[in-house]
Amino acid sequence: MKEHRYADRVLGVEMSGIRRLFDAGGQDAINLGIGQPDFDTPDHIKMAAIAAIREGRTGYTPNAGIPELREAICGKFARENNLTYLPEQILVTAGGSEALHLVMEALVNPGDRVLVPDPGFLSYAALAVIAGGRPVGVPLDSNLHVDVEQAKELMDGARLLVLNSPGNPTGAVESEESIRALVEYANDRGVTVVSDEVYEHFVYEKKHVSAARFGDDVITVNAASKTYAMTGWRVGYLAAPSEDYIPQLLKVHQYAQACATSISQYAAVAAYTGDQTPVARMREEYRARRDLLYEGLTGLGFDFPRPEGAFYMFVPMGQNLIQKAIANGVIIVPGDAFGSRAPDYARISYATSRQNLTRAIARLGELMR
Ligand SMILES: Cc1ncc(COP(=O)(O)O)c(C=O)c1O
């Protein structure tokens, strides 16, 4: 067989450990490994997409996104985040993933250090490697929040600092104080902050605060994916602190992607300008599930802080029990899928029914007897 050759920067990246799990567990499996809402996209958003198809709005759009959507995203920032942007500062992408990719490709030079939370969403480190950069893990403290002092020690000479609050896999929501301290320290030292806020609407007690409030070099990454249960539509965006960023980011986007899907962009206009009550309903359901799962797991003896956001819990279970759970059809994601520092933890997603959560708790209880 012919031996194919590949680029070193791609060989340096592993396949996601989460995908590998999807086939595990057999028929009776309870899947708590999933990182996407189990809700359907709200109807008014679907109707906007159907109208776009019917009206033939199915061609390429402007590379940076349709003007209505860039405007709608500016409206969202003003309404929800107390931030003022011009449409020229917004770039519409194929999900938050593409926005992260563009930032890495456009800003990272070979060997540049990219600070990423560890444990954290694995795309940050993988995309940094693909861009030729060098990911460096920022440790979390015992409550699973970014350790601000240790982050500061890593900051000199770094190119990017990635923040993710609410966080995947931890469910941690960083305090305003920490976010401000990290952003000010980073920007003072010429480190650009990339703030991934895709879970901003799933915060249960605290208030979400956007990192861009605290510095003049913060790129915000966000998406319709989680907020509006639109993961398959592939629509996200980034907001840059000045218009200067956009042409450079746009080069990567226009040659690799041309534009985000036209139909999804029209749907996203309806999402950002339409009725927001479905988001509140999803948040309340996630909150109830979080409480159910947290009470269940602490009742079994697990000791960890109640997560404040997203739809994940990061639970210190030990590797034996994690493997036993997966083998017995409770699909959870081992901590080593999120970096090097938390192999004894597992990410448990509660983007699934309360009934499934109750069954999973009972099955875990049996396995621990
Ligand atoms: C923290 C975080 N950022 C970004 C993404 C990517 O989202 P999208 O589906 O919009 O590409 C995910 C998806 O799991 C995520 O967990």
Short mmCIF file of C-alpha atoms and ligand atoms in Angstrom, two decimals:
data_model
loop_
_atom_site.label_atom_id
_atom_site.label_comp_id
_atom_site.label_asym_id
_atom_site.label_seq_id
_atom_site.Cartn_x
_atom_site.Cartn_y
_atom_site.Cartn_z
CA MET A 1 0.00 0.00 0.00
CA LYS A 2 1.25 3.48 -0.78
CA GLU A 3 2.56 5.38 2.17
CA HIS A 4 1.05 8.84 2.39
CA ARG A 5 2.83 11.80 3.85
CA TYR A 6 1.29 14.36 6.16
CA ALA A 7 2.21 17.72 7.60
CA ASP A 8 3.98 17.51 10.95
CA ARG A 9 1.64 20.08 12.49
CA VAL A 10 -1.32 17.80 11.75
CA LEU A 11 0.47 14.65 12.89
CA GLY A 12 1.10 16.49 16.14
CA VAL A 13 -2.62 16.55 16.92
CA GLU A 14 -4.68 13.63 18.21
CA MET A 15 -8.26 12.80 17.27
CA SER A 16 -10.79 14.00 19.82
CA GLY A 17 -11.15 11.55 22.70
CA ILE A 18 -14.86 12.34 22.85
CA ARG A 19 -15.76 10.98 19.42
CA ARG A 20 -14.15 7.66 20.28
CA LEU A 21 -16.73 7.13 23.00
CA PHE A 22 -19.80 7.43 20.85
CA ASP A 23 -19.82 3.75 19.97
CA ALA A 24 -19.16 2.56 23.51
CA GLY A 25 -21.59 1.02 25.92
CA GLY A 26 -24.08 -1.08 23.96
CA GLN A 27 -27.83 -0.72 23.53
CA ASP A 28 -28.79 0.13 27.06
CA ALA A 29 -26.20 2.90 27.31
CA ILE A 30 -27.01 6.24 28.90
CA ASN A 31 -25.08 8.88 27.04
CA LEU A 32 -23.80 11.65 29.28
CA GLY A 33 -20.88 12.31 26.97
CA ILE A 34 -22.60 14.69 24.62
CA GLY A 35 -21.60 18.33 24.28
CA GLN A 36 -24.68 19.63 22.60
CA PRO A 37 -28.18 20.67 23.67
CA ASP A 38 -30.80 17.92 23.48
CA PHE A 39 -33.42 20.57 22.63
CA ASP A 40 -34.73 21.26 19.17
CA THR A 41 -34.03 24.59 17.46
CA PRO A 42 -36.94 26.98 18.30
CA ASP A 43 -39.65 27.12 15.66
CA HIS A 44 -39.38 30.78 14.71
CA ILE A 45 -35.72 30.19 13.81
CA LYS A 46 -36.57 27.20 11.64
CA MET A 47 -39.29 29.24 9.92
CA ALA A 48 -36.77 31.96 9.04
CA ALA A 49 -34.54 29.33 7.41
CA ILE A 50 -37.47 27.89 5.47
CA ALA A 51 -38.39 31.38 4.27
CA ALA A 52 -34.77 31.97 3.15
CA ILE A 53 -34.86 28.75 1.11
CA ARG A 54 -38.26 29.56 -0.40
CA GLU A 55 -37.17 33.06 -1.33
CA GLY A 56 -34.01 31.80 -2.99
CA ARG A 57 -31.55 33.38 -0.59
CA THR A 58 -29.28 30.43 -1.17
CA GLY A 59 -26.21 31.90 -2.88
CA TYR A 60 -22.88 33.04 -1.48
CA THR A 61 -23.19 35.85 0.99
CA PRO A 62 -20.64 38.60 1.66
CA ASN A 63 -17.57 36.86 3.11
CA ALA A 64 -17.90 38.49 6.50
CA GLY A 65 -21.60 37.65 6.79
CA ILE A 66 -24.89 39.20 5.75
CA PRO A 67 -25.22 42.83 6.92
CA GLU A 68 -28.47 42.08 8.81
CA LEU A 69 -26.72 39.43 10.90
CA ARG A 70 -23.66 41.56 11.66
CA GLU A 71 -26.08 44.30 12.79
CA ALA A 72 -28.11 41.83 14.85
CA ILE A 73 -24.94 40.60 16.57
CA CYS A 74 -23.99 44.21 17.43
CA GLY A 75 -27.49 44.58 18.91
CA LYS A 76 -26.96 41.44 20.97
CA PHE A 77 -23.64 42.73 22.35
CA ALA A 78 -25.23 46.05 23.32
CA ARG A 79 -28.28 44.39 24.93
CA GLU A 80 -26.63 41.47 26.70
CA ASN A 81 -22.98 42.34 27.23
CA ASN A 82 -22.88 46.10 27.55
CA LEU A 83 -20.42 46.29 24.64
CA THR A 84 -20.52 48.56 21.60
CA TYR A 85 -19.37 47.19 18.27
CA LEU A 86 -19.69 48.33 14.67
CA PRO A 87 -20.77 45.67 12.13
CA GLU A 88 -17.29 46.08 10.60
CA GLN A 89 -15.83 44.52 13.75
CA ILE A 90 -17.92 41.35 13.41
CA LEU A 91 -17.02 38.31 11.30
CA VAL A 92 -19.63 35.58 10.87
CA THR A 93 -18.17 32.06 10.82
CA ALA A 94 -19.18 28.41 10.51
CA GLY A 95 -19.68 27.95 14.25
CA GLY A 96 -17.49 29.06 17.12
CA SER A 97 -14.99 26.41 15.99
CA GLU A 98 -14.18 28.26 12.81
CA ALA A 99 -13.84 31.54 14.69
CA LEU A 100 -11.23 29.92 16.97
CA HIS A 101 -9.44 28.50 13.93
CA LEU A 102 -9.30 31.89 12.20
CA VAL A 103 -7.88 33.58 15.27
CA MET A 104 -5.11 30.99 15.61
CA GLU A 105 -4.26 31.00 11.90
CA ALA A 106 -4.22 34.78 11.61
CA LEU A 107 -2.40 35.65 14.84
CA VAL A 108 -0.07 32.79 15.77
CA ASN A 109 3.44 32.55 14.33
CA PRO A 110 5.51 29.34 14.47
CA GLY A 111 6.58 28.67 18.03
CA ASP A 112 4.30 31.31 19.60
CA ARG A 113 2.97 30.35 23.01
CA VAL A 114 -0.79 30.07 23.30
CA LEU A 115 -2.09 29.87 26.87
CA VAL A 116 -5.08 27.54 27.18
CA PRO A 117 -6.98 26.31 30.23
CA ASP A 118 -5.92 22.79 31.28
CA PRO A 119 -8.24 20.98 31.68
CA GLY A 120 -10.07 22.81 28.91
CA PHE A 121 -11.87 22.48 25.59
CA LEU A 122 -9.35 20.55 23.53
CA SER A 123 -9.82 22.53 20.32
CA TYR A 124 -7.77 25.39 21.74
CA ALA A 125 -4.58 23.36 22.03
CA ALA A 126 -5.22 21.42 18.81
CA LEU A 127 -5.88 24.54 16.75
CA ALA A 128 -2.82 26.24 18.25
CA VAL A 129 -0.68 23.27 17.12
CA ILE A 130 -2.23 23.26 13.65
CA ALA A 131 -1.38 26.96 13.38
CA GLY A 132 2.26 26.15 14.29
CA GLY A 133 1.98 27.52 17.82
CA ARG A 134 2.86 25.96 21.13
CA PRO A 135 -0.04 25.45 23.56
CA VAL A 136 0.79 25.92 27.22
CA GLY A 137 -1.73 24.76 29.81
CA VAL A 138 -2.90 27.23 32.45
CA PRO A 139 -3.70 25.27 35.62
CA LEU A 140 -7.01 25.49 37.43
CA ASP A 141 -7.34 25.86 41.20
CA SER A 142 -8.98 23.28 43.45
CA ASN A 143 -12.41 24.81 42.67
CA LEU A 144 -11.77 24.33 38.94
CA HIS A 145 -11.36 28.05 38.23
CA VAL A 146 -8.40 29.53 36.36
CA ASP A 147 -5.55 30.03 38.77
CA VAL A 148 -4.98 33.74 38.18
CA GLU A 149 -1.55 33.92 39.82
CA GLN A 150 -0.21 30.94 37.90
CA ALA A 151 -1.68 32.33 34.68
CA LYS A 152 0.18 35.60 35.29
CA GLU A 153 3.44 33.73 35.70
CA LEU A 154 3.04 32.21 32.24
CA MET A 155 2.04 35.44 30.54
CA ASP A 156 5.31 37.18 29.59
CA GLY A 157 6.03 36.69 25.91
CA ALA A 158 2.87 34.66 25.21
CA ARG A 159 0.90 35.50 22.07
CA LEU A 160 -2.63 34.56 23.13
CA LEU A 161 -4.52 33.82 26.32
CA VAL A 162 -7.70 31.80 25.81
CA LEU A 163 -10.46 32.23 28.39
CA ASN A 164 -13.63 30.15 28.49
CA SER A 165 -16.29 31.13 30.98
CA PRO A 166 -18.64 29.34 31.52
CA GLY A 167 -16.14 26.57 30.96
CA ASN A 168 -16.09 23.25 29.19
CA PRO A 169 -15.47 20.70 30.77
CA THR A 170 -15.71 22.23 34.26
CA GLY A 171 -18.94 24.22 34.23
CA ALA A 172 -17.02 26.88 36.15
CA VAL A 173 -17.99 30.54 35.78
CA GLU A 174 -15.10 32.91 36.42
CA SER A 175 -15.70 35.90 38.67
CA GLU A 176 -15.69 39.42 37.26
CA GLU A 177 -12.65 40.08 39.42
CA SER A 178 -10.64 37.20 37.90
CA ILE A 179 -11.64 38.05 34.34
CA ARG A 180 -10.70 41.68 34.85
CA ALA A 181 -7.36 40.77 36.45
CA LEU A 182 -6.45 38.32 33.67
CA VAL A 183 -7.44 40.63 30.83
CA GLU A 184 -5.71 43.69 32.25
CA TYR A 185 -2.54 41.77 32.99
CA ALA A 186 -2.51 40.11 29.56
CA ASN A 187 -3.25 43.25 27.54
CA ASP A 188 -0.66 45.24 29.50
CA ARG A 189 1.93 42.72 28.33
CA GLY A 190 0.84 42.60 24.70
CA VAL A 191 -0.99 39.27 25.05
CA THR A 192 -4.20 39.17 23.03
CA VAL A 193 -7.10 37.60 24.91
CA VAL A 194 -9.49 35.26 23.11
CA SER A 195 -12.69 34.91 25.11
CA ASP A 196 -14.86 31.94 24.18
CA GLU A 197 -18.33 32.72 25.51
CA VAL A 198 -20.44 30.07 23.77
CA TYR A 199 -22.07 29.03 27.07
CA GLU A 200 -22.80 32.56 28.30
CA HIS A 201 -26.56 31.99 28.59
CA PHE A 202 -26.21 28.92 30.75
CA VAL A 203 -25.17 30.55 34.01
CA TYR A 204 -27.29 29.71 37.06
CA GLU A 205 -26.40 32.01 39.96
CA LYS A 206 -23.62 34.37 38.97
CA LYS A 207 -23.82 36.85 36.13
CA HIS A 208 -21.91 36.32 32.90
CA VAL A 209 -19.38 39.08 32.29
CA SER A 210 -17.69 39.54 28.90
CA ALA A 211 -13.90 39.78 28.98
CA ALA A 212 -13.95 42.49 26.30
CA ARG A 213 -15.29 44.90 28.92
CA PHE A 214 -11.86 45.04 30.53
CA GLY A 215 -9.28 45.45 27.78
CA ASP A 216 -8.59 46.88 24.35
CA ASP A 217 -7.18 43.67 22.89
CA VAL A 218 -9.85 41.03 23.45
CA ILE A 219 -11.42 38.98 20.67
CA THR A 220 -14.78 37.50 21.65
CA VAL A 221 -15.80 34.17 20.12
CA ASN A 222 -19.42 33.10 20.30
CA ALA A 223 -22.01 31.08 18.38
CA ALA A 224 -25.69 30.37 17.98
CA SER A 225 -24.85 26.69 18.53
CA LYS A 226 -25.47 26.25 22.25
CA THR A 227 -27.60 29.31 23.01
CA TYR A 228 -30.31 28.49 20.47
CA ALA A 229 -29.79 24.72 20.17
CA MET A 230 -28.34 25.17 16.68
CA THR A 231 -25.17 23.08 16.70
CA GLY A 232 -25.76 21.57 13.26
CA TRP A 233 -26.53 24.89 11.60
CA ARG A 234 -22.90 25.96 11.88
CA VAL A 235 -23.16 29.62 12.64
CA GLY A 236 -20.90 31.53 14.99
CA TYR A 237 -18.92 34.74 14.99
CA LEU A 238 -16.07 36.70 16.41
CA ALA A 239 -15.99 40.32 17.51
CA ALA A 240 -12.66 42.11 17.22
CA PRO A 241 -11.59 45.10 19.31
CA SER A 242 -10.91 47.12 16.17
CA GLU A 243 -11.79 46.98 12.50
CA ASP A 244 -8.08 46.46 11.66
CA TYR A 245 -8.24 42.83 12.71
CA ILE A 246 -11.00 41.88 10.31
CA PRO A 247 -9.18 41.98 6.92
CA GLN A 248 -6.44 39.64 8.18
CA LEU A 249 -8.91 37.20 9.73
CA LEU A 250 -11.07 37.48 6.64
CA LYS A 251 -8.23 36.26 4.42
CA VAL A 252 -8.22 32.89 6.15
CA HIS A 253 -12.02 32.74 6.21
CA GLN A 254 -12.57 33.72 2.58
CA TYR A 255 -10.07 31.24 1.17
CA ALA A 256 -11.04 28.35 3.43
CA GLN A 257 -14.75 28.88 3.84
CA ALA A 258 -15.99 31.73 1.59
CA CYS A 259 -18.91 32.40 3.91
CA ALA A 260 -21.05 30.76 6.57
CA THR A 261 -24.12 28.96 5.17
CA SER A 262 -26.56 31.56 3.82
CA ILE A 263 -29.66 29.80 5.16
CA SER A 264 -28.16 29.47 8.63
CA GLN A 265 -27.26 33.15 8.64
CA TYR A 266 -30.88 34.15 7.97
CA ALA A 267 -31.98 31.77 10.70
CA ALA A 268 -29.45 33.36 13.05
CA VAL A 269 -30.94 36.83 12.39
CA ALA A 270 -34.24 35.45 13.69
CA ALA A 271 -32.41 33.91 16.65
CA TYR A 272 -30.68 37.13 17.72
CA THR A 273 -33.56 39.53 17.01
CA GLY A 274 -36.53 37.29 17.90
CA ASP A 275 -38.20 35.93 21.02
CA GLN A 276 -35.61 35.05 23.68
CA THR A 277 -37.95 33.05 25.94
CA PRO A 278 -36.81 29.65 24.54
CA VAL A 279 -33.31 30.45 25.84
CA ALA A 280 -34.66 31.18 29.32
CA ARG A 281 -36.68 27.94 29.22
CA MET A 282 -33.62 25.91 28.29
CA ARG A 283 -31.61 27.59 31.03
CA GLU A 284 -34.24 26.72 33.65
CA GLU A 285 -34.33 23.10 32.50
CA TYR A 286 -30.53 22.85 32.61
CA ARG A 287 -30.57 24.36 36.10
CA ALA A 288 -33.06 21.74 37.33
CA ARG A 289 -30.97 18.97 35.78
CA ARG A 290 -27.79 20.35 37.28
CA ASP A 291 -29.38 20.28 40.73
CA LEU A 292 -30.74 16.77 40.23
CA LEU A 293 -27.38 15.45 39.05
CA TYR A 294 -25.38 17.33 41.67
CA GLU A 295 -27.56 16.09 44.54
CA GLY A 296 -27.36 12.57 43.12
CA LEU A 297 -23.59 12.56 42.76
CA THR A 298 -22.83 14.19 46.11
CA GLY A 299 -25.31 11.70 47.62
CA LEU A 300 -23.06 8.94 46.26
CA GLY A 301 -20.13 10.56 48.05
CA PHE A 302 -18.42 12.55 45.30
CA ASP A 303 -16.97 15.75 46.59
CA PHE A 304 -16.71 18.70 44.20
CA PRO A 305 -18.02 22.26 43.90
CA ARG A 306 -21.50 22.78 42.44
CA PRO A 307 -20.84 23.88 38.85
CA GLU A 308 -22.16 27.33 38.04
CA GLY A 309 -22.68 27.17 34.30
CA ALA A 310 -22.66 25.41 30.91
CA PHE A 311 -24.18 21.91 31.04
CA TYR A 312 -21.25 19.94 32.40
CA MET A 313 -19.95 18.63 35.67
CA PHE A 314 -16.33 17.70 36.12
CA VAL A 315 -16.28 15.01 38.75
CA PRO A 316 -13.33 13.43 40.61
CA MET A 317 -14.24 9.76 40.20
CA GLY A 318 -10.94 7.94 39.82
CA GLN A 319 -9.91 6.09 36.68
CA ASN A 320 -11.23 2.70 37.75
CA LEU A 321 -14.75 3.89 38.26
CA ILE A 322 -14.66 5.98 35.08
CA GLN A 323 -13.73 2.93 33.01
CA LYS A 324 -16.24 0.75 34.86
CA ALA A 325 -18.99 3.30 34.23
CA ILE A 326 -18.25 3.44 30.51
CA ALA A 327 -18.05 -0.36 30.26
CA ASN A 328 -21.44 -0.57 31.98
CA GLY A 329 -23.16 1.88 29.72
CA VAL A 330 -22.83 5.19 31.58
CA ILE A 331 -21.03 7.14 28.88
CA ILE A 332 -18.92 9.91 30.38
CA VAL A 333 -15.74 11.51 29.09
CA PRO A 334 -12.44 10.79 30.91
CA GLY A 335 -10.52 13.88 31.97
CA ASP A 336 -7.56 13.10 29.74
CA ALA A 337 -9.72 14.15 26.78
CA PHE A 338 -9.35 17.73 28.09
CA GLY A 339 -5.62 17.97 28.72
CA SER A 340 -3.00 16.47 30.95
CA ARG A 341 -3.89 17.62 34.42
CA ALA A 342 -7.09 15.83 35.38
CA PRO A 343 -6.98 12.13 34.41
CA ASP A 344 -8.96 11.18 37.54
CA TYR A 345 -11.91 13.38 36.63
CA ALA A 346 -14.72 12.73 34.19
CA ARG A 347 -16.93 15.19 32.35
CA ILE A 348 -20.59 14.42 32.78
CA SER A 349 -22.97 16.28 30.49
CA TYR A 350 -26.50 16.99 31.61
CA ALA A 351 -27.72 17.90 28.15
CA THR A 352 -30.00 14.90 28.43
CA SER A 353 -33.35 14.11 30.07
CA ARG A 354 -33.90 14.06 33.84
CA GLN A 355 -34.97 10.45 33.43
CA ASN A 356 -31.58 9.56 31.94
CA LEU A 357 -29.79 11.42 34.72
CA THR A 358 -31.78 9.54 37.38
CA ARG A 359 -31.00 6.20 35.69
CA ALA A 360 -27.31 7.09 35.42
CA ILE A 361 -27.07 8.01 39.11
CA ALA A 362 -28.74 4.72 40.07
CA ARG A 363 -26.41 2.71 37.85
CA LEU A 364 -23.33 4.48 39.21
CA GLY A 365 -24.58 3.73 42.72
CA GLU A 366 -24.83 0.02 41.85
CA LEU A 367 -21.32 0.01 40.38
CA MET A 368 -19.94 1.53 43.58
CA ARG A 369 -21.44 -1.09 45.89
C1 LIG B 1 -16.09 25.80 24.84
C2 LIG B 1 -16.55 25.57 23.45
N1 LIG B 1 -16.22 26.46 22.52
C3 LIG B 1 -16.60 26.31 21.25
C4 LIG B 1 -17.33 25.22 20.85
C5 LIG B 1 -17.65 25.07 19.40
O1 LIG B 1 -18.94 25.39 19.11
P1 LIG B 1 -19.51 25.38 17.64
O2 LIG B 1 -20.41 24.21 17.54
O3 LIG B 1 -20.23 26.69 17.53
O4 LIG B 1 -18.38 25.30 16.68
C6 LIG B 1 -17.69 24.25 21.78
C7 LIG B 1 -18.44 23.05 21.39
O5 LIG B 1 -18.50 22.05 22.06
C8 LIG B 1 -17.29 24.42 23.12
O6 LIG B 1 -17.60 23.54 24.07
#
